[in-house]
Tab-separated table of C-alpha atoms and ligand atoms in Angstrom:
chain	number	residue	atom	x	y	z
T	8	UNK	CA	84.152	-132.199	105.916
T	9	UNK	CA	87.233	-130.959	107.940
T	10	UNK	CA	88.449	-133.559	110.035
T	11	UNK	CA	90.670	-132.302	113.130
T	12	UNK	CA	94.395	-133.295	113.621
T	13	UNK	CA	96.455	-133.650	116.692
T	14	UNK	CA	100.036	-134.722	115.155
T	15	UNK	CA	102.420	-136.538	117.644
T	16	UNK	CA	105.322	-135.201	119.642
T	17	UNK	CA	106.923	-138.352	118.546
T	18	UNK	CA	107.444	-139.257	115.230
T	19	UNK	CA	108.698	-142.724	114.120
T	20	UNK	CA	112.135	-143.465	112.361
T	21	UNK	CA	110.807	-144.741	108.921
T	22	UNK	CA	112.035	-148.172	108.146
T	23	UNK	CA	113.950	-148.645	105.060
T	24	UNK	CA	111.941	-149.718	102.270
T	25	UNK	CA	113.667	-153.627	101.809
T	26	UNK	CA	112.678	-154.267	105.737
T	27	UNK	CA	109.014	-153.347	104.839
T	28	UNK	CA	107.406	-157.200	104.154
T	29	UNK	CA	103.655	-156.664	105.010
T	30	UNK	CA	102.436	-155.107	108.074
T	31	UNK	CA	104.965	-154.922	110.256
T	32	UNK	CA	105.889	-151.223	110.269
T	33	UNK	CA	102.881	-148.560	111.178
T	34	UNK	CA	102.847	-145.298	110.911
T	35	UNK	CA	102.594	-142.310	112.961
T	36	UNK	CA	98.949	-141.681	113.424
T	37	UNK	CA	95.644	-143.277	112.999
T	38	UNK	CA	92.036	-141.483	111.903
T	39	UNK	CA	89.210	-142.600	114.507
T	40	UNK	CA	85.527	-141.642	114.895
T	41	UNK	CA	82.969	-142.829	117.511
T	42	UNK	CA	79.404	-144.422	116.818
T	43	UNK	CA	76.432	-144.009	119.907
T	44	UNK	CA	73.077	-145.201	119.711
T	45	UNK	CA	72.381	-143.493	122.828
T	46	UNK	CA	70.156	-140.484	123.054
T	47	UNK	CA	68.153	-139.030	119.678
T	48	UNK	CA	69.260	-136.598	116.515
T	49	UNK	CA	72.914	-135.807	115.964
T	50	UNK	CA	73.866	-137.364	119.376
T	51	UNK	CA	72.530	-140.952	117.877
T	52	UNK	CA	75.111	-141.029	114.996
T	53	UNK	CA	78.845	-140.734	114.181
T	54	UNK	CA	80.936	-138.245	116.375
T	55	UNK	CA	84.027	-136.484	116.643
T	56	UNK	CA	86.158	-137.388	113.413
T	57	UNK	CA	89.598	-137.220	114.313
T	58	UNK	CA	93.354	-137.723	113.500
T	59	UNK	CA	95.634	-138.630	116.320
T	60	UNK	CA	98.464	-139.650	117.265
T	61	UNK	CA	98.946	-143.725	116.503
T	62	UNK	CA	98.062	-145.165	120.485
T	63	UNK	CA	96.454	-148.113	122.280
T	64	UNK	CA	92.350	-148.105	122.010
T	65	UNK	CA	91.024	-148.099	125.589
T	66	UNK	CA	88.094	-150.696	125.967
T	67	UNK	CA	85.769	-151.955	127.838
T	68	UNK	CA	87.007	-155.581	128.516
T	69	UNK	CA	83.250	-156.369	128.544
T	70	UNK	CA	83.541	-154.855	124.152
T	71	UNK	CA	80.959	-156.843	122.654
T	72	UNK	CA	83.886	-157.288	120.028
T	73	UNK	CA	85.880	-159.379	122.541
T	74	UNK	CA	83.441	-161.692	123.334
T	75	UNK	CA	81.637	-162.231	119.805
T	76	UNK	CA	83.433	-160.839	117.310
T	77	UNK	CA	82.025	-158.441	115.724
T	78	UNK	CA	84.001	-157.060	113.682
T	79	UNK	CA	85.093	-156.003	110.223
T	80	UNK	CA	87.671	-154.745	108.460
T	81	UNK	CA	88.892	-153.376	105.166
T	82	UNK	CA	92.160	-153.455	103.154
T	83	UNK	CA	93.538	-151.084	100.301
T	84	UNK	CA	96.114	-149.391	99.665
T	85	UNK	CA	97.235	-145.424	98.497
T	86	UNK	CA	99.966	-145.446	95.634
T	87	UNK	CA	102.576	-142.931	95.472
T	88	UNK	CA	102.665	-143.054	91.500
T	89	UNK	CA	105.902	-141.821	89.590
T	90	UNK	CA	104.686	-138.399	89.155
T	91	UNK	CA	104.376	-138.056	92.786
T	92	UNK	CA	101.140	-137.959	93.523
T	93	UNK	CA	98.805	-140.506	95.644
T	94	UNK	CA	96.332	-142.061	94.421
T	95	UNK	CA	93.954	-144.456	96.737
T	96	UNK	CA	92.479	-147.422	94.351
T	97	UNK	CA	88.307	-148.187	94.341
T	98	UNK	CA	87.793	-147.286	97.995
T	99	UNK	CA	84.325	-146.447	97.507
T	100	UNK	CA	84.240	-150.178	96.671
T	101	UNK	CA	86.174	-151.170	100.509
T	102	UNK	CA	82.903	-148.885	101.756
T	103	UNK	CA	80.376	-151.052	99.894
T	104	UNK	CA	81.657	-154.385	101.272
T	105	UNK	CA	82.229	-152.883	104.880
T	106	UNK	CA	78.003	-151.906	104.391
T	107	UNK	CA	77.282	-155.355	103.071
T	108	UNK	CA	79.240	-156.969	105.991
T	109	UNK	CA	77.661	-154.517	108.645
T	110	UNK	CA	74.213	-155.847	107.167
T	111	UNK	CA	75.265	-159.390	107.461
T	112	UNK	CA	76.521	-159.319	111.533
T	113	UNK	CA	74.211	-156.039	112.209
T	114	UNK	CA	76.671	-153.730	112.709
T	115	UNK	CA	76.294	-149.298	111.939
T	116	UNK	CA	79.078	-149.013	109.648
T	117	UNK	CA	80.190	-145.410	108.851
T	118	UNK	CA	78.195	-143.899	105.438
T	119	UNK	CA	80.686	-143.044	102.195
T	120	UNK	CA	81.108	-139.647	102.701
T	121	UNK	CA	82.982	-140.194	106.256
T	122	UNK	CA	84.543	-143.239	105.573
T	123	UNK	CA	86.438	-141.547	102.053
T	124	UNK	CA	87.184	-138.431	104.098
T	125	UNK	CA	88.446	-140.423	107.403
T	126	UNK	CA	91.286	-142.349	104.335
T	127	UNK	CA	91.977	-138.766	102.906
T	128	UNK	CA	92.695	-137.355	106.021
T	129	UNK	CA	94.681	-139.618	107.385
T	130	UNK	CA	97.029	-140.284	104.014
T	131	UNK	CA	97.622	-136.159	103.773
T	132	UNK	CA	98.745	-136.544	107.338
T	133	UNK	CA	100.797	-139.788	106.574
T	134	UNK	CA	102.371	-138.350	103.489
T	135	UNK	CA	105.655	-139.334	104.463
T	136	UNK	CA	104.771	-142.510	105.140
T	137	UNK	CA	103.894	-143.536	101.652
T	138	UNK	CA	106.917	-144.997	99.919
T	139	UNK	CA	108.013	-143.638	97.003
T	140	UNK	CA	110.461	-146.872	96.148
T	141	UNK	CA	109.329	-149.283	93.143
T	142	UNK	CA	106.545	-152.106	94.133
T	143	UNK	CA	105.845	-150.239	97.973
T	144	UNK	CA	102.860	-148.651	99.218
T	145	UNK	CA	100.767	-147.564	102.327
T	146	UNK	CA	98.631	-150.070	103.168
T	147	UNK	CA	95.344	-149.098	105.039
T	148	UNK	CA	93.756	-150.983	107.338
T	149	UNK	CA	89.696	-149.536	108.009
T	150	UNK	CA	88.770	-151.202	110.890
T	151	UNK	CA	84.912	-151.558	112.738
T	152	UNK	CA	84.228	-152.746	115.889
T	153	UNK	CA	81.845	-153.075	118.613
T	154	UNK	CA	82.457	-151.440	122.049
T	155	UNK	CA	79.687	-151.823	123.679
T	156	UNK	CA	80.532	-153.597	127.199
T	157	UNK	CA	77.415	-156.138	127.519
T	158	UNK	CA	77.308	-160.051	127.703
T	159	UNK	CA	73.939	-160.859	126.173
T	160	UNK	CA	74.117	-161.994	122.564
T	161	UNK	CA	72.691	-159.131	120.345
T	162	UNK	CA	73.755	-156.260	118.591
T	163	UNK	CA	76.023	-153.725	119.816
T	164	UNK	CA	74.728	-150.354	120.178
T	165	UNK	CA	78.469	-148.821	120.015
T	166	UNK	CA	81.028	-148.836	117.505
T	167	UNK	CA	84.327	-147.828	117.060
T	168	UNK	CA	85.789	-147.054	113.675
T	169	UNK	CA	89.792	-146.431	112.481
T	170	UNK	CA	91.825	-146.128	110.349
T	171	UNK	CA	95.662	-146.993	110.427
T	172	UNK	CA	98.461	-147.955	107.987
T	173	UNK	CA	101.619	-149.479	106.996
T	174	UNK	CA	103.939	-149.219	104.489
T	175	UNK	CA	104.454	-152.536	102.627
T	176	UNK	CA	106.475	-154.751	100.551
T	177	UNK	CA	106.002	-158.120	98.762
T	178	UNK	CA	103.597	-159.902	100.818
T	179	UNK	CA	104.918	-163.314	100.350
T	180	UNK	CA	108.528	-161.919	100.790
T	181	UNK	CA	110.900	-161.660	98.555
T	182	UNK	CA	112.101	-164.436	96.081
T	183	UNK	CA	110.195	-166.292	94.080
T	184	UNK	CA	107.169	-164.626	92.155
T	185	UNK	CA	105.477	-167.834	91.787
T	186	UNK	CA	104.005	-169.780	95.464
T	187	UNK	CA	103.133	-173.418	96.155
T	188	UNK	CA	99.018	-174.211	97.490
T	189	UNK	CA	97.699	-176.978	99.094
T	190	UNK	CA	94.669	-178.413	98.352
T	191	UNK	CA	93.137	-178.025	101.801
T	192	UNK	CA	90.474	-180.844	101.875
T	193	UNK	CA	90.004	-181.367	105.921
T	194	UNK	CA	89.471	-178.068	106.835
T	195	UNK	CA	86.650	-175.346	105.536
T	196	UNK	CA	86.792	-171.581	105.249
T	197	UNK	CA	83.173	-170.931	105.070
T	198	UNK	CA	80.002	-172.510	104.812
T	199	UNK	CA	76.339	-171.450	102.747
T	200	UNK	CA	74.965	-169.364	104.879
T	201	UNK	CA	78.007	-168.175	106.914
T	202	UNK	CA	79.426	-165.428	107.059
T	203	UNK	CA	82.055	-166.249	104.501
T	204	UNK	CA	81.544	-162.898	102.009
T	205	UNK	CA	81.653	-160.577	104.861
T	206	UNK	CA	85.419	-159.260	105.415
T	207	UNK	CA	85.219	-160.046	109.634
T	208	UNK	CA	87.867	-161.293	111.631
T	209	UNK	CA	86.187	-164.733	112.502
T	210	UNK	CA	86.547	-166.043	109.250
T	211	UNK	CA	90.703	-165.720	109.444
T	212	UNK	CA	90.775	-167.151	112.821
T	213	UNK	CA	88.941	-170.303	110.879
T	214	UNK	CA	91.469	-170.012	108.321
T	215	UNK	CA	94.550	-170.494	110.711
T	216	UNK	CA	94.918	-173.588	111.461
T	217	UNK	CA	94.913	-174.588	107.999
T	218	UNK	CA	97.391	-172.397	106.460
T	219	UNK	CA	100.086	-173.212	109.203
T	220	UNK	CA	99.774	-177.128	108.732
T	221	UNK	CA	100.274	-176.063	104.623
T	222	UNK	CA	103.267	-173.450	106.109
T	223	UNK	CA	105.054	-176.752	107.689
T	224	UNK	CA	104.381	-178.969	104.508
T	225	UNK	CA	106.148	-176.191	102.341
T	226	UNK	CA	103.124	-174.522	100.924
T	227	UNK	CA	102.705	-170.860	100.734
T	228	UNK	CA	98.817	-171.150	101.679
T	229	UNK	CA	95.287	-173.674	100.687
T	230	UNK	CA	93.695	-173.697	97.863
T	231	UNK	CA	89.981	-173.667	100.218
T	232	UNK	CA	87.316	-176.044	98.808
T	233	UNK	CA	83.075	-175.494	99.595
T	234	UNK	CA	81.815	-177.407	102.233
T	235	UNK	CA	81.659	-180.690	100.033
T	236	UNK	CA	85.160	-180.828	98.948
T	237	UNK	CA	84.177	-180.467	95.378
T	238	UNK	CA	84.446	-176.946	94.538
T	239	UNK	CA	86.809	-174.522	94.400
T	240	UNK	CA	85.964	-171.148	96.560
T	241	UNK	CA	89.773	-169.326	97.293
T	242	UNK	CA	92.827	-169.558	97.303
T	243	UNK	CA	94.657	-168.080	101.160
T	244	UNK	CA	92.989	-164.899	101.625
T	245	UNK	CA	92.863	-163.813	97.925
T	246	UNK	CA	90.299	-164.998	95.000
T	247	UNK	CA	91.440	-167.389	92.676
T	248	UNK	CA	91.602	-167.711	88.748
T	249	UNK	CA	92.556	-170.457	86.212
T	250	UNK	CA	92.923	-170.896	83.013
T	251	UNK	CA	92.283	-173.865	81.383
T	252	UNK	CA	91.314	-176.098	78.144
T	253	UNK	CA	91.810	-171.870	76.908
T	254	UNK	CA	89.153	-170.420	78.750
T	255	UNK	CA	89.709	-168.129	81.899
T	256	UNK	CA	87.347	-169.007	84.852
T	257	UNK	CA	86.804	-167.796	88.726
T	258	UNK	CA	84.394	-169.639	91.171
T	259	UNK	CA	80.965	-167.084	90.962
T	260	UNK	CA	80.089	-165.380	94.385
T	261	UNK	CA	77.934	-167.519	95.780
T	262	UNK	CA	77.558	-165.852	99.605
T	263	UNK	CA	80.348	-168.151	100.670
T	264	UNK	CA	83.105	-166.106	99.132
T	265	UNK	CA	84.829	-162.760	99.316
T	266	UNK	CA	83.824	-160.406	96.828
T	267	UNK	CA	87.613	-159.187	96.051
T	268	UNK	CA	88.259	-155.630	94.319
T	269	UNK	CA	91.127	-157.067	92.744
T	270	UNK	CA	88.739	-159.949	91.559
T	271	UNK	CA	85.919	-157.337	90.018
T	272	UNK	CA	89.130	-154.882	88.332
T	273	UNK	CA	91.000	-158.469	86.740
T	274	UNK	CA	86.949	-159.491	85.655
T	275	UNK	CA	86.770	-155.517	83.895
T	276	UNK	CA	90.314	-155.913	82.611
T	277	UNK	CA	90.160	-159.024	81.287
T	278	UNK	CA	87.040	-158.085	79.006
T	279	UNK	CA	89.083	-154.768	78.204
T	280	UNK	CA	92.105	-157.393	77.036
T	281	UNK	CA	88.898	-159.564	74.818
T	282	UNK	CA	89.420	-162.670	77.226
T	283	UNK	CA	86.429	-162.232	79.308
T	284	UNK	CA	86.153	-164.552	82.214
T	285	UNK	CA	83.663	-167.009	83.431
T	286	UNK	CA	82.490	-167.081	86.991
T	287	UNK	CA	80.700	-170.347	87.231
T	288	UNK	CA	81.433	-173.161	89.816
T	289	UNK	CA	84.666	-175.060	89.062
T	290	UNK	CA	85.377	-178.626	90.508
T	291	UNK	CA	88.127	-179.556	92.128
T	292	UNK	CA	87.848	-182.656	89.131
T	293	UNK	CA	87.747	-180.502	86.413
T	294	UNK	CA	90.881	-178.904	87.824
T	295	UNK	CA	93.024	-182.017	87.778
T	296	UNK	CA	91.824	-183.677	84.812
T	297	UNK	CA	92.816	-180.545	82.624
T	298	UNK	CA	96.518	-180.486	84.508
T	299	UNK	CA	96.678	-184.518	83.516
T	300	UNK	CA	95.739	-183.181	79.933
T	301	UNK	CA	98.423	-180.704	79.701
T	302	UNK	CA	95.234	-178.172	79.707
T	303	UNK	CA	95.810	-176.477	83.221
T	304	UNK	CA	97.566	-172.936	81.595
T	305	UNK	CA	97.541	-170.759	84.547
T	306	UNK	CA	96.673	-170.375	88.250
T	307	UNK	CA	96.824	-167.065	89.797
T	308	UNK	CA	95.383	-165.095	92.809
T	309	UNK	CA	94.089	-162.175	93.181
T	310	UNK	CA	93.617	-159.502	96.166
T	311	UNK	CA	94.857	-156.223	97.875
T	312	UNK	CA	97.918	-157.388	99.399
T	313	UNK	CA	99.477	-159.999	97.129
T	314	UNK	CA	97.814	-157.881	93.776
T	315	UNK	CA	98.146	-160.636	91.059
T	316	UNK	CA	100.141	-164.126	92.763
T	317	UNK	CA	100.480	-166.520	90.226
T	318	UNK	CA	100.734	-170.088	91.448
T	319	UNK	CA	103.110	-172.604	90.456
T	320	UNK	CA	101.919	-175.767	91.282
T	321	UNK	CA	99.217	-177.316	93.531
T	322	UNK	CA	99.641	-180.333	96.109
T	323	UNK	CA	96.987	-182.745	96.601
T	324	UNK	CA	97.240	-185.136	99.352
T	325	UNK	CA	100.784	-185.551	98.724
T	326	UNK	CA	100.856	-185.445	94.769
T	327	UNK	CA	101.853	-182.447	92.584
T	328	UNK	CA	99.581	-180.974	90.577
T	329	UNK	CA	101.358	-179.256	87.733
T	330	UNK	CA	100.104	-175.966	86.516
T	331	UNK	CA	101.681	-174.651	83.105
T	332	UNK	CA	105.320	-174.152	82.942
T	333	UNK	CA	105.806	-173.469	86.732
T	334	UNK	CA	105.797	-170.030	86.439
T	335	UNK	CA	104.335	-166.780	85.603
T	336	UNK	CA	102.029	-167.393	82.906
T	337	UNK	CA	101.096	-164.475	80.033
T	338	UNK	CA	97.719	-163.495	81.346
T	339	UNK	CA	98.994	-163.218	85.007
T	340	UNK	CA	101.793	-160.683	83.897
T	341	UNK	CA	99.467	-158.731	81.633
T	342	UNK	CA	97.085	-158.534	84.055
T	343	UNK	CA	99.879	-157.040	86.670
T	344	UNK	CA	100.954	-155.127	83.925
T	345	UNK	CA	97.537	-153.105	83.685
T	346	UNK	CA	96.179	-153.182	87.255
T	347	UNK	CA	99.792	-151.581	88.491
T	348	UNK	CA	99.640	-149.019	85.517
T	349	UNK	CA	96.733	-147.908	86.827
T	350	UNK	CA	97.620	-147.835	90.335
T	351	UNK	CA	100.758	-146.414	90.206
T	352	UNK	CA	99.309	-143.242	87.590
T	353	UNK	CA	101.770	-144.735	84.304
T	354	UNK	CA	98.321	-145.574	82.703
T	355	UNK	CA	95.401	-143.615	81.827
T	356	UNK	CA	92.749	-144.611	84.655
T	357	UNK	CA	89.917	-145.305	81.646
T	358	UNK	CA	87.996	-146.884	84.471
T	359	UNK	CA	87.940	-143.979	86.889
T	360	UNK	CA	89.335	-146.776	89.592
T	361	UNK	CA	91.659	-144.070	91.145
T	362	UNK	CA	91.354	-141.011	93.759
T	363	UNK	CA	94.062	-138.823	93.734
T	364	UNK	CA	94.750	-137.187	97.244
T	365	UNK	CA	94.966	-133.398	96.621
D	410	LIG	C1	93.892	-158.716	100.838
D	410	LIG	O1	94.585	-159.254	100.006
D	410	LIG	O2	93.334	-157.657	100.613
D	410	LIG	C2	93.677	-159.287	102.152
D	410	LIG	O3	92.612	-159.165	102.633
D	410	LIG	C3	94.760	-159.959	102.824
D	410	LIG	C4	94.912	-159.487	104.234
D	410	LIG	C5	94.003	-160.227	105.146
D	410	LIG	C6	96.334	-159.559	104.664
């Protein structure tokens, strides 16, 4: 597939790489390709591929996006490794969620083929935008939405899907490597039968309000509990692990959670370390009588933008809940260890996670 380029007249100052934090910068371009379900054969189907120059989106203020959401999008990111080359990690897997979420709000997402060649387009074209400084990369945001301009409630028969990016940082800042959570027991994320595994843009707005009241109590983000305050589901907008009594456990996918890649690749690592996880349900209760017990060993999340965040301690309606020694435990650092091995091309890629960019 040979995706066209138009490359802008204007290209950006790059920001220094210790002003990057996450998602502030983006780069010069953006990949974009049309969806119509008007007319029959090739017309009905994804159209004109292209790299352009990074520029507002005109729509239809009537975008069935604008009124109802629908929407989904995708995060990963390309590594420049130390021998130079890039290397995007498990996209195929950013494709499989962005078809599970289309199925869930009945959206046409783009097939694998497109979607792969739309991020390896667009990175070539980027190439100077993906740092080559320590702990950096190029984050990509694939991004679905739904353009037809109608008001009834149903399925869009348009879609728009792109492709931008930003070079990145720390996404908690720099600092400390360890961050504070709330136990978030007024507020929900998602509920059974929601729309809490699909990666759409409804299900941040829901988690906004909760993550600025922890922000202004001196929390990094909530730990999110199910709909009856019992269970544990995530932790901000990453998955969440613990180990405890000496067993390592994550809360199974149960339709109300995200299925995280960084979740599955810690689940395949830790096996390949001969600490295999559980994913089971895991009670808020069980949580707090093993930290009473001196049992609670580690906390740590896990996604695309934060990679591995180990958690210091946990704050439940005003009480500290200890975890460990307050900081980076052994399994979190291992785990780091191996996932940015891999990413970064220092490791042998036994899993075949990575796709270089020729
Ligand atoms: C990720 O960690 O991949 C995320 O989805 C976080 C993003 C919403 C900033």
């Amino acid at each position: 597939m040979n995706i066209p380029v138009e490359l802008t007249k204007q290209p950006k100052t790059l920001p220094p790489a210790k002003e990057f934090g996450f998602g502030r910068f983006f780069s010069d371009h953006m990949a974009i390709v049309e969806y119509s379900k008007d007319g029959a054969g090739p017309s009905r189907s994804w159209k004109n591929p292209k790299v352009t120059p990074y520029a507002p989106i005109p729509l239809d203020p009537g975008a069935a996006v604008l009124h109802y959401g629908q929407e989904l999008f995708e995060g990963l990111k390309a590594y420049r490794g130390d021998d130079g080359k890039v290397r995007l990690f498990r996209p195929e897997m950013n494709w499989k969620r962005m078809q599970a979420g289309a199925a869930r709000i009945c959206m046409q997402a783009p097939p694998l083929e497109l979607f792969i060649e739309m991020l390896k387009s667009f990175c070539r074209v980027e190439d100077r935008w993906i740092p080559k400084e320590p702990k950096c990369a190029f984050y990509l945001r694939p991004t679905l939405i739904a353009t037809e301009a109608f008001l009834g409630v149903r399925p869009s028969n348009d879609y728009l899907f792109y492709v931008i990016g930003s070079p990145v940082g720390s996404y908690y800042g720099e600092g400390s490597d360890t961050v504070k959570i709330k136990v978030e027991t007024e507020f929900v994320r998602a509920a059974p039968g929601g729309i809490g595994a699909a990666k759409t843009g409804g299900n941040y707005a829901a988690s906004l309000r909760a993550a600025l009241e922890a922000k202004q109590e001196g929390f990094a983000q909530v730990l999110w509990l199910d709909t009856t305050k019992k269970h544990i589901e995530e932790v901000g907008t990453m998955n969440v692990f613990f180990k405890m009594n000496g067993k390592i456990v994550t809360p199974s996918l149960d339709g109300t959670i995200l299925p995280g890649v960084t979740r599955d690749s810690v689940l395949r690592l830790l096996e390949e370390m001969g600490t295999p996880a559980e994913e089971r349900p895991i009670s808020l209760e069980e949580i707090l009588t093993a930290s009473h017990n001196g049992k609670l060993e580690e906390v740590f999340g896990t996604g695309t933008a934060a990679s591995i965040s180990p958690v210091d301690s946990l704050g439940i309606n005003g009480e500290r809940v200890r975890v460990g020694e307050g900081k980076t435990g052994p399994v979190a650092s291992e785990l780091l260890k191996r996932l940015t091995d891999i990413q970064y091309g220092r490791s042998e890629d036994t899993f075949g996670w990575t796709l270089a960019i020729g």
